[in-house]
Short mmCIF file of C-alpha atoms in Angstrom, two decimals:
data_model
loop_
_atom_site.label_atom_id
_atom_site.label_comp_id
_atom_site.label_asym_id
_atom_site.label_seq_id
_atom_site.Cartn_x
_atom_site.Cartn_y
_atom_site.Cartn_z
CA MET A 1 0.04 0.05 -0.15
CA GLU A 2 1.72 3.24 -1.11
CA ILE A 3 0.93 6.09 1.37
CA CYS A 4 1.64 9.49 0.81
CA GLU A 5 5.38 10.85 2.59
CA VAL A 6 3.28 14.91 3.25
CA CYS A 7 -0.29 13.58 4.73
CA GLY A 8 -0.26 9.81 5.31
CA VAL A 9 -3.58 9.17 4.50
CA PRO A 10 -2.58 6.13 1.83
CA LYS A 11 -3.17 6.64 -2.10
CA THR A 12 -4.30 3.73 -2.99
CA ARG A 13 -6.75 0.27 -1.82
CA THR A 14 -6.81 -2.78 -1.52
CA MET A 15 -10.69 -4.30 -3.20
CA TYR A 16 -11.07 -7.89 -4.32
CA VAL A 17 -13.30 -8.27 -6.86
CA CYS A 18 -14.57 -12.36 -7.80
CA GLY A 19 -12.09 -13.58 -5.33
CA LYS A 20 -8.69 -11.47 -7.37
CA LYS A 21 -7.57 -9.02 -5.60
CA PHE A 22 -6.66 -5.40 -6.77
CA GLU A 23 -4.71 -2.08 -5.60
CA MET A 24 -7.12 1.07 -6.26
CA LYS A 25 -5.71 4.58 -6.47
CA GLN A 26 -7.75 7.13 -4.57
CA LEU A 27 -6.59 10.11 -3.85
CA CYS A 28 -4.35 11.20 -0.48
CA ALA A 29 -5.84 14.20 1.83
CA CYS A 30 -3.57 16.27 0.06
CA GLU A 31 -4.00 15.55 -3.11
CA GLY A 32 -8.21 15.83 -2.85
CA GLU A 33 -7.53 19.84 -2.02
CA LYS A 34 -5.06 20.47 -4.87
CA LEU A 35 -7.60 19.03 -6.63
CA ARG A 36 -10.45 21.27 -4.71
CA ARG A 37 -8.56 24.45 -5.17
CA GLU A 38 -8.05 23.80 -8.38
CA GLU A 39 -12.19 23.43 -9.10
CA HIS A 40 -12.01 26.79 -6.93
CA ASP A 41 -9.80 28.73 -8.75
CA PHE A 42 -11.25 27.80 -12.30
CA LYS A 43 -15.34 28.36 -11.78
CA HIS A 44 -13.77 32.38 -9.57
CA ARG A 45 -11.95 32.99 -12.81
CA ASN A 46 -14.94 32.05 -15.06
CA LEU A 47 -17.21 33.81 -12.57
CA VAL A 48 -14.28 36.78 -12.74
CA ARG A 49 -14.02 36.71 -16.17
CA GLN A 50 -17.88 36.48 -16.94
CA LEU A 51 -18.81 39.86 -14.33
CA THR A 52 -15.73 42.11 -16.13
CA GLN A 53 -17.20 40.71 -19.32
CA GLN A 54 -20.54 42.47 -17.87
CA CYS A 55 -19.47 45.62 -16.10
CA PHE A 56 -16.77 48.01 -18.69
CA PHE A 57 -19.88 50.02 -21.44
CA PRO A 58 -18.99 51.58 -23.55
CA ASN A 59 -14.80 51.34 -23.24
CA ASP A 60 -12.74 48.63 -21.67
CA LEU A 61 -11.39 49.00 -19.00
CA SER A 62 -10.54 45.40 -17.14
CA HIS A 63 -6.54 46.79 -17.68
CA LYS A 64 -6.62 49.03 -15.33
CA THR A 65 -5.67 47.95 -12.26
CA PHE A 66 -4.02 48.75 -8.36
CA GLU A 67 -1.03 46.71 -10.23
CA LYS A 68 -0.70 48.48 -13.00
CA ASP A 69 -1.41 52.30 -11.68
CA ASP A 70 2.06 53.89 -11.64
CA ASN A 71 0.69 55.60 -7.70
CA ALA A 72 1.10 59.59 -8.96
CA ASN A 73 -1.75 60.22 -6.72
CA GLU A 74 -1.41 58.29 -3.85
CA GLU A 75 -3.44 59.58 -1.00
CA LEU A 76 -6.32 58.82 -3.82
CA THR A 77 -4.90 55.33 -4.90
CA LEU A 78 -4.85 54.58 -0.62
CA ILE A 79 -8.50 56.00 -0.47
CA ALA A 80 -9.51 53.60 -3.44
CA LYS A 81 -8.18 50.44 -1.76
CA LYS A 82 -9.65 50.81 1.37
CA TYR A 83 -12.60 51.56 -0.16
CA VAL A 84 -11.99 48.03 -1.48
CA GLU A 85 -10.47 46.35 1.19
CA GLU A 86 -13.56 48.29 3.73
CA PHE A 87 -16.11 47.98 0.89
CA GLU A 88 -18.29 44.92 2.97
CA GLN A 89 -18.98 48.15 5.70
CA HIS A 90 -19.56 50.42 2.46
CA ARG A 91 -21.65 47.66 0.99
CA LYS A 92 -24.42 47.93 4.25
CA ASN A 93 -23.93 51.72 5.04
CA GLY A 94 -24.42 51.85 1.36
CA LYS A 95 -21.59 54.25 0.75
CA GLY A 96 -19.99 54.99 -2.49
CA LEU A 97 -17.65 57.42 -3.58
CA LEU A 98 -17.33 61.21 -5.05
CA LEU A 99 -14.92 61.63 -6.78
CA PHE A 100 -14.32 65.36 -8.35
CA GLY A 101 -11.91 68.01 -9.30
CA GLU A 102 -8.99 68.48 -11.87
CA CYS A 103 -9.77 67.06 -15.31
CA ASP A 104 -6.73 64.41 -16.16
CA VAL A 105 -6.18 63.15 -11.79
CA GLY A 106 -6.50 59.68 -12.52
CA LYS A 107 -10.09 59.76 -11.28
CA SER A 108 -11.46 57.35 -13.51
CA TYR A 109 -8.39 55.27 -13.80
CA ILE A 110 -8.52 54.64 -10.27
CA SER A 111 -12.60 53.80 -10.41
CA ALA A 112 -11.53 51.71 -12.95
CA CYS A 113 -9.10 50.07 -10.69
CA ILE A 114 -11.55 49.78 -7.51
CA ALA A 115 -14.39 48.12 -10.64
CA ASN A 116 -11.66 45.34 -11.29
CA ALA A 117 -10.32 44.62 -7.27
CA LEU A 118 -14.29 43.98 -6.91
CA ILE A 119 -14.85 42.28 -9.51
CA GLU A 120 -11.99 39.58 -8.05
CA LYS A 121 -13.96 39.89 -4.94
CA GLU A 122 -16.78 38.01 -6.98
CA ILE A 123 -18.68 41.17 -6.72
CA SER A 124 -21.01 42.66 -9.66
CA VAL A 125 -19.59 46.29 -11.02
CA ARG A 126 -21.08 48.40 -13.77
CA MET A 127 -19.01 50.97 -14.85
CA THR A 128 -20.51 53.58 -17.09
CA ASN A 129 -21.49 57.17 -18.04
CA PHE A 130 -24.94 58.98 -18.69
CA SER A 131 -24.45 59.13 -22.26
CA HIS A 132 -24.17 55.06 -22.94
CA ILE A 133 -27.09 55.20 -20.13
CA SER A 134 -29.48 57.21 -22.60
CA SER A 135 -28.40 55.07 -25.42
CA CYS A 136 -29.14 51.99 -23.75
CA ILE A 137 -32.25 53.05 -22.36
CA GLU A 138 -33.47 54.35 -25.91
CA SER A 139 -32.97 50.91 -27.19
CA TRP A 140 -34.38 49.11 -24.93
CA GLY A 141 -37.52 51.20 -25.46
CA SER A 142 -38.36 51.96 -21.11
CA ARG A 143 -36.77 54.19 -18.91
CA LYS A 144 -38.05 51.89 -15.76
CA GLU A 145 -36.98 48.43 -17.68
CA TYR A 146 -33.24 49.81 -18.16
CA ILE A 147 -32.90 51.21 -14.64
CA ASP A 148 -34.10 47.82 -13.06
CA HIS A 149 -31.74 46.14 -15.40
CA LEU A 150 -28.92 48.53 -13.50
CA LEU A 151 -30.16 47.15 -10.25
CA THR A 152 -29.14 43.31 -10.70
CA PHE A 153 -25.52 44.80 -10.27
CA GLN A 154 -24.22 45.53 -6.82
CA VAL A 155 -21.87 48.55 -7.39
CA LEU A 156 -22.52 50.91 -9.89
CA ILE A 157 -19.91 53.53 -10.88
CA ILE A 158 -20.86 57.18 -13.69
CA ASP A 159 -17.91 57.98 -15.12
CA ASP A 160 -17.59 61.54 -15.69
CA LEU A 161 -20.88 62.94 -14.08
CA ASN A 162 -21.38 66.04 -16.27
CA ALA A 163 -20.83 65.42 -19.77
CA GLU A 164 -23.51 64.56 -20.97
CA ARG A 165 -26.32 66.27 -22.91
CA ASP A 166 -27.29 69.10 -20.98
CA THR A 167 -31.19 68.70 -21.18
CA ALA A 168 -33.81 69.26 -18.94
CA TYR A 169 -34.42 64.85 -20.78
CA MET A 170 -31.02 63.86 -19.57
CA SER A 171 -30.88 65.57 -16.46
CA GLU A 172 -34.58 63.45 -15.67
CA ILE A 173 -32.66 60.19 -16.34
CA VAL A 174 -29.92 60.77 -14.14
CA TYR A 175 -31.36 62.10 -11.32
CA GLN A 176 -33.81 58.94 -11.87
CA VAL A 177 -30.95 56.70 -11.66
CA VAL A 178 -29.63 58.13 -8.87
CA ASP A 179 -32.41 58.42 -6.76
CA THR A 180 -33.49 54.67 -7.20
CA TRP A 181 -30.04 53.67 -6.80
CA THR A 182 -30.17 55.30 -3.81
CA ASN A 183 -32.52 54.81 -2.78
CA ALA A 184 -32.24 50.74 -3.12
CA ASN A 185 -29.25 51.65 -0.91
CA LYS A 186 -26.80 50.25 -2.99
CA PRO A 187 -23.17 52.06 -3.00
CA ILE A 188 -22.58 54.46 -6.06
CA ILE A 189 -19.31 55.56 -7.64
CA VAL A 190 -19.32 58.60 -9.31
CA THR A 191 -15.83 60.77 -11.33
CA THR A 192 -16.68 64.68 -12.11
CA ASN A 193 -14.56 67.75 -13.16
CA LEU A 194 -17.55 69.83 -10.72
CA THR A 195 -15.81 71.52 -8.71
CA LYS A 196 -16.43 71.39 -5.07
CA GLU A 197 -18.38 75.07 -5.57
CA GLN A 198 -20.50 73.80 -8.60
CA LEU A 199 -21.73 70.64 -6.41
CA LEU A 200 -22.56 72.80 -3.35
CA LYS A 201 -23.79 75.49 -5.24
CA PRO A 202 -25.31 74.14 -8.07
CA LYS A 203 -27.27 77.04 -10.89
CA ARG A 204 -29.87 75.04 -11.19
CA GLN A 205 -32.66 73.24 -9.19
CA SER A 206 -32.35 69.42 -10.64
CA ASP A 207 -28.73 70.03 -10.34
CA SER A 208 -29.02 71.12 -6.68
CA ARG A 209 -31.58 67.67 -6.31
CA ILE A 210 -28.83 65.02 -8.09
CA TYR A 211 -25.81 66.63 -6.29
CA THR A 212 -27.11 66.21 -2.79
CA ARG A 213 -27.99 62.78 -2.89
CA LEU A 214 -24.75 62.22 -3.96
CA PHE A 215 -23.44 64.20 -1.01
CA GLU A 216 -25.70 62.26 1.22
CA LYS A 217 -24.95 58.52 0.12
CA CYS A 218 -21.02 59.14 -0.94
CA ILE A 219 -17.88 59.95 0.84
CA PRO A 220 -16.90 62.81 -1.25
CA TYR A 221 -13.79 63.51 -2.09
CA GLU A 222 -11.36 66.37 -4.19
CA VAL A 223 -8.84 64.82 -6.38
CA LYS A 224 -6.23 68.10 -7.64
CA SER A 225 -3.32 67.23 -9.43
CA LYS A 226 -0.65 68.11 -6.62
CA HIS A 227 -3.04 68.77 -3.40
CA ARG A 228 -6.18 66.62 -2.57
CA ARG A 229 -8.00 67.18 0.23
CA ILE A 230 -11.87 66.40 1.47
CA ALA A 231 -14.99 67.94 0.23
CA GLU A 232 -16.99 67.85 3.58
CA CYS A 233 -16.18 66.11 7.47
CA SER A 234 -18.80 63.84 8.25
CA GLU A 235 -18.34 61.28 10.47
CA TYR A 236 -18.72 58.60 7.99
CA THR A 237 -15.78 60.91 5.99
CA LYS A 238 -13.76 61.26 9.49
CA GLU A 239 -13.59 57.71 9.92
CA PHE A 240 -12.88 56.50 6.89
CA MET A 241 -10.28 58.54 6.37
CA ARG A 242 -8.66 57.30 9.85
CA GLY A 243 -5.15 56.29 9.01
CA ILE A 244 -5.38 57.84 5.11
CA LYS A 245 -1.59 59.51 5.08
CA LYS A 246 -1.82 62.86 4.24
#
């Protein structure tokens, strides 16, 4: 009888068939564990592949990861990683992120990094923008049905808020998506080039109700090329920021 030198479990077993003795191979404990890990990894990779295919619209950002981040905005990267690490708490509280400020400082990139990191945790994410959402609503033929479809995801990431067409129709779509999502207490992550002043003191009432909901349901963070700072000091935000190096 062959015994595994690692786990000490027999790798063969004796069987008798019609009076004849046979030595049958069997998995020892460590081989069985290895096989289970391989099966788990195979299922995990398939699920990650499926979630990735469902995530990014209209652009494929699956290659944007923390591992490839150049760390140019160190504090922003730390905040994004902390959000992923503490995601279960944020999901319970329905808290997302509102990343706003200057152009070309990494807001979209870091949001894609968050999406890919959450997908690795087998969390479904949809990262899109309102121009694409508007096109999808038109093709679906029903605003409610498409928004209900978005609700099947666990996290919604809206990239480049306020880059969509400036119309009453689009404003209503933005509000309905944000309102429906936040009422469902699901985390929403939003990037925008709007300034703090534009977010806190919008000229239009229709924008005010959108931004108010985002400040209620998101951790707001102003991203600047050299100096970055927290926009609002709610207790939730203060607690989140503990441990982040200044």
